[in-house]
Amino acid sequence: MNPRHILAICRAHARELYRRKLAILLLLGLPLAFYFLAGNDGLAISFATVGFGWSIAIMSLFSTQSLRAITPRLALLGFRPVEIVTGRVLSIASYGAVIGTLLFLFLQTDDVVRSPSHLALSLGFAVVGSCAAGLAVGAISDRETETMLFLIGLVSLTLVAPSASTLAEMLPMFATDEYAWAAVEGELRPGHQPWKATTAVSTVLGVVAVLATLRRLPQAYPGRRRSPGPRFRSG
């Protein structure tokens, strides 16, 4: 991978996200809306962190779809799909780090939080899992309505799926919800390590995002060979 290519992609996405000031403000307000609308104190922390993850997933989706038109040109200039996806991840992670830090400082003021370290892990894995989900979904489909409904479904399942179920572990924000409850309860269940499941799911989604980006560049990507055309004999 070329670091210059990755930084160029990162800057391009950062500028695109910076132009969407209203969208960023709405995304900042989303986890706060989840927090204040939750009736139970412990549930409010879970809702806030999952809402934060949803906002990062939407940001990843918008970032992927808004710059899709220039992706073939980047491929013609020698940018590889893994560099394009990595640049997007760095850009979104930067925004997520800023927003997550502000949300962490706010949620820490709630007396129900007994373990700030678990709260930090919850917000960190929210960025990891939701960013991977948004990039993968955005790379696979360019239909905004369907992709948004899919992300809404992921959030709903995260909040209602039993934590001990296989379905819950397959969701990208599984660790987010588990560490949020650990922040309220003060500790995780003995032997419970939700980061493993979320790391595995995020890795798979990252590979899907790279492969889907490559699939959209069958001719422009310089690393792919074209099938030989028909040969004609002269004379």
mmCIF file of C-alpha atoms in Angstrom:
data_model
loop_
_atom_site.group_PDB
_atom_site.id
_atom_site.type_symbol
_atom_site.label_atom_id
_atom_site.label_comp_id
_atom_site.label_asym_id
_atom_site.label_seq_id
_atom_site.Cartn_x
_atom_site.Cartn_y
_atom_site.Cartn_z
ATOM 1 C CA MET A 1 0.000 0.000 0.000
ATOM 2 C CA ASN A 2 1.111 3.528 -0.766
ATOM 3 C CA PRO A 3 0.810 5.829 2.301
ATOM 4 C CA ARG A 4 0.461 8.885 0.053
ATOM 5 C CA HIS A 5 -2.544 7.345 -1.663
ATOM 6 C CA ILE A 6 -4.162 6.541 1.669
ATOM 7 C CA LEU A 7 -3.633 10.069 3.002
ATOM 8 C CA ALA A 8 -5.001 11.554 -0.222
ATOM 9 C CA ILE A 9 -8.182 9.490 0.115
ATOM 10 C CA CYS A 10 -8.410 10.418 3.800
ATOM 11 C CA ARG A 11 -8.176 14.141 3.038
ATOM 12 C CA ALA A 12 -10.737 13.909 0.228
ATOM 13 C CA HIS A 13 -13.264 12.196 2.485
ATOM 14 C CA ALA A 14 -12.544 14.589 5.354
ATOM 15 C CA ARG A 15 -13.310 17.553 3.094
ATOM 16 C CA GLU A 16 -16.492 15.899 1.864
ATOM 17 C CA LEU A 17 -17.669 15.216 5.403
ATOM 18 C CA TYR A 18 -16.729 18.737 6.507
ATOM 19 C CA ARG A 19 -19.037 20.177 3.828
ATOM 20 C CA ARG A 20 -21.942 18.288 5.355
ATOM 21 C CA LYS A 21 -22.088 20.437 8.491
ATOM 22 C CA LEU A 22 -25.813 19.947 9.036
ATOM 23 C CA ALA A 23 -25.472 16.185 8.668
ATOM 24 C CA ILE A 24 -22.626 16.143 11.198
ATOM 25 C CA LEU A 25 -24.707 18.153 13.682
ATOM 26 C CA LEU A 26 -27.597 15.736 13.234
ATOM 27 C CA LEU A 27 -25.273 12.790 13.766
ATOM 28 C CA LEU A 28 -23.955 14.430 16.930
ATOM 29 C CA GLY A 29 -27.503 14.790 18.193
ATOM 30 C CA LEU A 30 -28.508 11.201 17.400
ATOM 31 C CA PRO A 31 -26.778 9.473 20.355
ATOM 32 C CA LEU A 32 -27.967 12.246 22.658
ATOM 33 C CA ALA A 33 -31.547 11.719 21.457
ATOM 34 C CA PHE A 34 -31.204 7.990 22.153
ATOM 35 C CA TYR A 35 -29.827 8.817 25.614
ATOM 36 C CA PHE A 36 -32.591 11.187 26.684
ATOM 37 C CA LEU A 37 -35.420 9.112 25.211
ATOM 38 C CA ALA A 38 -34.443 5.957 27.094
ATOM 39 C CA GLY A 39 -36.505 5.512 30.222
ATOM 40 C CA ASN A 40 -34.111 3.362 32.236
ATOM 41 C CA ASP A 41 -30.736 4.772 33.385
ATOM 42 C CA GLY A 42 -28.743 1.718 32.367
ATOM 43 C CA LEU A 43 -30.638 1.457 29.114
ATOM 44 C CA ALA A 44 -29.791 5.093 28.371
ATOM 45 C CA ILE A 45 -26.044 4.318 28.241
ATOM 46 C CA SER A 46 -26.655 1.359 25.943
ATOM 47 C CA PHE A 47 -28.915 3.431 23.686
ATOM 48 C CA ALA A 48 -26.420 6.295 23.563
ATOM 49 C CA THR A 49 -23.471 4.117 22.544
ATOM 50 C CA VAL A 50 -25.464 2.159 19.966
ATOM 51 C CA GLY A 51 -26.898 5.431 18.656
ATOM 52 C CA PHE A 52 -23.334 6.709 18.341
ATOM 53 C CA GLY A 53 -22.436 3.596 16.377
ATOM 54 C CA TRP A 54 -25.421 4.130 14.095
ATOM 55 C CA SER A 55 -24.317 7.702 13.403
ATOM 56 C CA ILE A 56 -20.833 6.471 12.449
ATOM 57 C CA ALA A 57 -22.365 3.814 10.173
ATOM 58 C CA ILE A 58 -24.469 6.459 8.427
ATOM 59 C CA MET A 59 -21.422 8.702 8.069
ATOM 60 C CA SER A 60 -19.493 5.796 6.532
ATOM 61 C CA LEU A 61 -22.356 5.110 4.157
ATOM 62 C CA PHE A 62 -22.622 8.747 3.035
ATOM 63 C CA SER A 63 -18.863 8.968 2.636
ATOM 64 C CA THR A 64 -18.768 5.905 0.394
ATOM 65 C CA GLN A 65 -21.708 6.883 -1.779
ATOM 66 C CA SER A 66 -20.842 10.577 -2.181
ATOM 67 C CA LEU A 67 -17.377 9.883 -3.644
ATOM 68 C CA ARG A 68 -18.293 6.790 -5.651
ATOM 69 C CA ALA A 69 -18.228 8.720 -8.939
ATOM 70 C CA ILE A 70 -14.513 9.476 -8.656
ATOM 71 C CA THR A 71 -13.483 5.967 -7.599
ATOM 72 C CA PRO A 72 -12.873 4.743 -11.194
ATOM 73 C CA ARG A 73 -10.643 7.763 -11.797
ATOM 74 C CA LEU A 74 -8.662 6.925 -8.680
ATOM 75 C CA ALA A 75 -8.179 3.402 -9.992
ATOM 76 C CA LEU A 76 -6.881 4.770 -13.288
ATOM 77 C CA LEU A 77 -4.369 6.827 -11.303
ATOM 78 C CA GLY A 78 -3.070 3.697 -9.593
ATOM 79 C CA PHE A 79 -5.088 3.715 -6.350
ATOM 80 C CA ARG A 80 -5.828 0.181 -5.149
ATOM 81 C CA PRO A 81 -9.178 -0.787 -3.567
ATOM 82 C CA VAL A 82 -7.497 -1.562 -0.222
ATOM 83 C CA GLU A 83 -5.954 1.936 -0.238
ATOM 84 C CA ILE A 84 -9.317 3.533 -1.033
ATOM 85 C CA VAL A 85 -11.075 1.672 1.773
ATOM 86 C CA THR A 86 -8.236 2.306 4.253
ATOM 87 C CA GLY A 87 -8.319 6.024 3.501
ATOM 88 C CA ARG A 88 -12.058 6.084 4.119
ATOM 89 C CA VAL A 89 -11.615 4.233 7.405
ATOM 90 C CA LEU A 90 -8.982 6.701 8.652
ATOM 91 C CA SER A 91 -11.144 9.685 7.755
ATOM 92 C CA ILE A 92 -14.247 8.311 9.458
ATOM 93 C CA ALA A 93 -12.244 7.088 12.464
ATOM 94 C CA SER A 94 -10.873 10.609 12.941
ATOM 95 C CA TYR A 95 -14.368 12.070 13.095
ATOM 96 C CA GLY A 96 -15.461 9.181 15.301
ATOM 97 C CA ALA A 97 -12.605 9.799 17.732
ATOM 98 C CA VAL A 98 -13.601 13.444 18.148
ATOM 99 C CA ILE A 99 -17.325 12.787 18.502
ATOM 100 C CA GLY A 100 -16.710 9.726 20.697
ATOM 101 C CA THR A 101 -14.480 11.694 23.063
ATOM 102 C CA LEU A 102 -17.139 14.375 23.496
ATOM 103 C CA LEU A 103 -19.803 11.738 24.104
ATOM 104 C CA PHE A 104 -17.541 9.907 26.575
ATOM 105 C CA LEU A 105 -17.024 13.078 28.605
ATOM 106 C CA PHE A 106 -20.764 13.720 28.644
ATOM 107 C CA LEU A 107 -21.807 10.179 29.607
ATOM 108 C CA GLN A 108 -19.225 10.071 32.382
ATOM 109 C CA THR A 109 -21.212 12.744 34.215
ATOM 110 C CA ASP A 110 -24.033 10.224 34.639
ATOM 111 C CA ASP A 111 -23.852 8.612 38.077
ATOM 112 C CA VAL A 112 -24.973 5.285 36.626
ATOM 113 C CA VAL A 113 -21.584 4.784 34.925
ATOM 114 C CA ARG A 114 -19.454 2.660 37.271
ATOM 115 C CA SER A 115 -16.672 1.657 34.869
ATOM 116 C CA PRO A 116 -15.349 4.431 32.581
ATOM 117 C CA SER A 117 -12.906 1.988 30.949
ATOM 118 C CA HIS A 118 -15.763 -0.207 29.719
ATOM 119 C CA LEU A 119 -17.564 2.884 28.472
ATOM 120 C CA ALA A 120 -14.483 3.858 26.476
ATOM 121 C CA LEU A 121 -14.300 0.340 25.003
ATOM 122 C CA SER A 122 -17.971 0.527 24.089
ATOM 123 C CA LEU A 123 -17.488 3.762 22.135
ATOM 124 C CA GLY A 124 -14.262 2.507 20.555
ATOM 125 C CA PHE A 125 -15.847 -0.674 19.238
ATOM 126 C CA ALA A 126 -18.818 1.374 18.060
ATOM 127 C CA VAL A 127 -16.449 3.130 15.652
ATOM 128 C CA VAL A 128 -14.813 -0.142 14.567
ATOM 129 C CA GLY A 129 -17.954 -2.193 13.966
ATOM 130 C CA SER A 130 -20.223 0.494 12.557
ATOM 131 C CA CYS A 131 -17.543 1.919 10.267
ATOM 132 C CA ALA A 132 -16.955 -1.537 8.789
ATOM 133 C CA ALA A 133 -20.692 -2.088 8.366
ATOM 134 C CA GLY A 134 -21.280 1.283 6.694
ATOM 135 C CA LEU A 135 -18.378 0.860 4.287
ATOM 136 C CA ALA A 136 -19.389 -2.688 3.340
ATOM 137 C CA VAL A 137 -23.051 -1.842 2.772
ATOM 138 C CA GLY A 138 -22.177 1.333 0.886
ATOM 139 C CA ALA A 139 -19.744 -0.515 -1.363
ATOM 140 C CA ILE A 140 -22.232 -3.275 -2.156
ATOM 141 C CA SER A 141 -25.297 -1.161 -2.918
ATOM 142 C CA ASP A 142 -25.819 2.383 -4.196
ATOM 143 C CA ARG A 143 -29.512 2.489 -3.229
ATOM 144 C CA GLU A 144 -29.747 4.858 -0.273
ATOM 145 C CA THR A 145 -33.196 3.739 0.914
ATOM 146 C CA GLU A 146 -32.331 0.053 1.054
ATOM 147 C CA THR A 147 -28.967 0.655 2.712
ATOM 148 C CA MET A 148 -30.492 2.917 5.336
ATOM 149 C CA LEU A 149 -33.169 0.339 6.123
ATOM 150 C CA PHE A 150 -30.463 -2.309 6.461
ATOM 151 C CA LEU A 151 -28.527 -0.183 8.969
ATOM 152 C CA ILE A 152 -31.719 0.517 10.901
ATOM 153 C CA GLY A 153 -32.283 -3.232 11.054
ATOM 154 C CA LEU A 154 -28.778 -3.788 12.445
ATOM 155 C CA VAL A 155 -29.370 -1.224 15.189
ATOM 156 C CA SER A 156 -32.750 -2.717 16.086
ATOM 157 C CA LEU A 157 -31.335 -6.228 16.280
ATOM 158 C CA THR A 158 -28.431 -5.021 18.443
ATOM 159 C CA LEU A 159 -30.857 -3.592 20.990
ATOM 160 C CA VAL A 160 -33.293 -6.513 21.127
ATOM 161 C CA ALA A 161 -31.230 -9.662 20.395
ATOM 162 C CA PRO A 162 -30.373 -11.732 23.512
ATOM 163 C CA SER A 163 -26.729 -11.108 24.386
ATOM 164 C CA ALA A 164 -26.005 -14.823 24.744
ATOM 165 C CA SER A 165 -27.339 -15.670 21.271
ATOM 166 C CA THR A 166 -25.283 -16.403 18.162
ATOM 167 C CA LEU A 167 -27.227 -13.735 16.274
ATOM 168 C CA ALA A 168 -26.087 -11.043 18.707
ATOM 169 C CA GLU A 169 -22.438 -12.032 18.316
ATOM 170 C CA MET A 170 -22.733 -11.752 14.524
ATOM 171 C CA LEU A 171 -23.827 -8.106 14.723
ATOM 172 C CA PRO A 172 -21.134 -5.414 14.197
ATOM 173 C CA MET A 173 -22.149 -3.496 17.340
ATOM 174 C CA PHE A 174 -22.289 -6.497 19.667
ATOM 175 C CA ALA A 175 -19.261 -5.392 21.702
ATOM 176 C CA THR A 176 -20.617 -1.843 21.830
ATOM 177 C CA ASP A 177 -23.767 -2.932 23.634
ATOM 178 C CA GLU A 178 -22.001 -5.470 25.862
ATOM 179 C CA TYR A 179 -19.365 -3.013 27.081
ATOM 180 C CA ALA A 180 -22.042 -0.357 27.606
ATOM 181 C CA TRP A 181 -23.865 -2.625 30.030
ATOM 182 C CA ALA A 182 -20.543 -3.531 31.657
ATOM 183 C CA ALA A 183 -19.948 0.189 32.193
ATOM 184 C CA VAL A 184 -23.215 0.329 34.133
ATOM 185 C CA GLU A 185 -22.814 -2.957 36.000
ATOM 186 C CA GLY A 186 -19.126 -2.405 36.722
ATOM 187 C CA GLU A 187 -17.824 -5.605 35.123
ATOM 188 C CA LEU A 188 -18.352 -8.134 32.340
ATOM 189 C CA ARG A 189 -19.666 -11.624 32.860
ATOM 190 C CA PRO A 190 -16.810 -13.998 33.852
ATOM 191 C CA GLY A 191 -15.018 -15.273 30.755
ATOM 192 C CA HIS A 192 -17.037 -13.040 28.450
ATOM 193 C CA GLN A 193 -14.941 -11.377 25.719
ATOM 194 C CA PRO A 194 -17.236 -9.597 23.236
ATOM 195 C CA TRP A 195 -14.328 -7.878 21.478
ATOM 196 C CA LYS A 196 -13.387 -11.144 19.768
ATOM 197 C CA ALA A 197 -16.718 -11.488 17.977
ATOM 198 C CA THR A 198 -16.848 -7.847 16.902
ATOM 199 C CA THR A 199 -13.236 -7.904 15.704
ATOM 200 C CA ALA A 200 -13.945 -10.986 13.581
ATOM 201 C CA VAL A 201 -17.162 -9.531 12.126
ATOM 202 C CA SER A 202 -15.488 -6.179 11.403
ATOM 203 C CA THR A 203 -12.606 -7.931 9.644
ATOM 204 C CA VAL A 204 -15.023 -9.855 7.423
ATOM 205 C CA LEU A 205 -16.953 -6.675 6.624
ATOM 206 C CA GLY A 206 -13.705 -4.879 5.798
ATOM 207 C CA VAL A 207 -12.779 -7.621 3.330
ATOM 208 C CA VAL A 208 -16.268 -7.392 1.826
ATOM 209 C CA ALA A 209 -15.842 -3.621 1.387
ATOM 210 C CA VAL A 210 -12.518 -4.107 -0.421
ATOM 211 C CA LEU A 211 -13.877 -6.860 -2.673
ATOM 212 C CA ALA A 212 -17.036 -4.881 -3.460
ATOM 213 C CA THR A 213 -14.916 -1.850 -4.372
ATOM 214 C CA LEU A 214 -12.789 -4.048 -6.612
ATOM 215 C CA ARG A 215 -15.885 -5.497 -8.259
ATOM 216 C CA ARG A 216 -17.011 -2.019 -9.257
ATOM 217 C CA LEU A 217 -13.698 -1.415 -11.018
ATOM 218 C CA PRO A 218 -13.409 -4.315 -13.457
ATOM 219 C CA GLN A 219 -11.759 -2.236 -16.170
ATOM 220 C CA ALA A 220 -10.301 0.772 -14.385
ATOM 221 C CA TYR A 221 -8.305 -1.097 -11.731
ATOM 222 C CA PRO A 222 -4.788 -1.548 -13.126
ATOM 223 C CA GLY A 223 -4.087 -4.686 -11.121
ATOM 224 C CA ARG A 224 -6.676 -6.756 -12.961
ATOM 225 C CA ARG A 225 -6.001 -8.435 -16.259
ATOM 226 C CA ARG A 226 -8.450 -8.094 -19.062
ATOM 227 C CA SER A 227 -9.535 -11.187 -20.889
ATOM 228 C CA PRO A 228 -7.914 -11.404 -24.305
ATOM 229 C CA GLY A 229 -10.117 -10.408 -27.192
ATOM 230 C CA PRO A 230 -10.625 -12.309 -30.410
ATOM 231 C CA ARG A 231 -7.579 -12.564 -32.659
ATOM 232 C CA PHE A 232 -7.770 -12.049 -36.384
ATOM 233 C CA ARG A 233 -5.296 -13.222 -38.972
ATOM 234 C CA SER A 234 -4.121 -10.713 -41.508
ATOM 235 C CA GLY A 235 -4.298 -11.656 -45.115
#
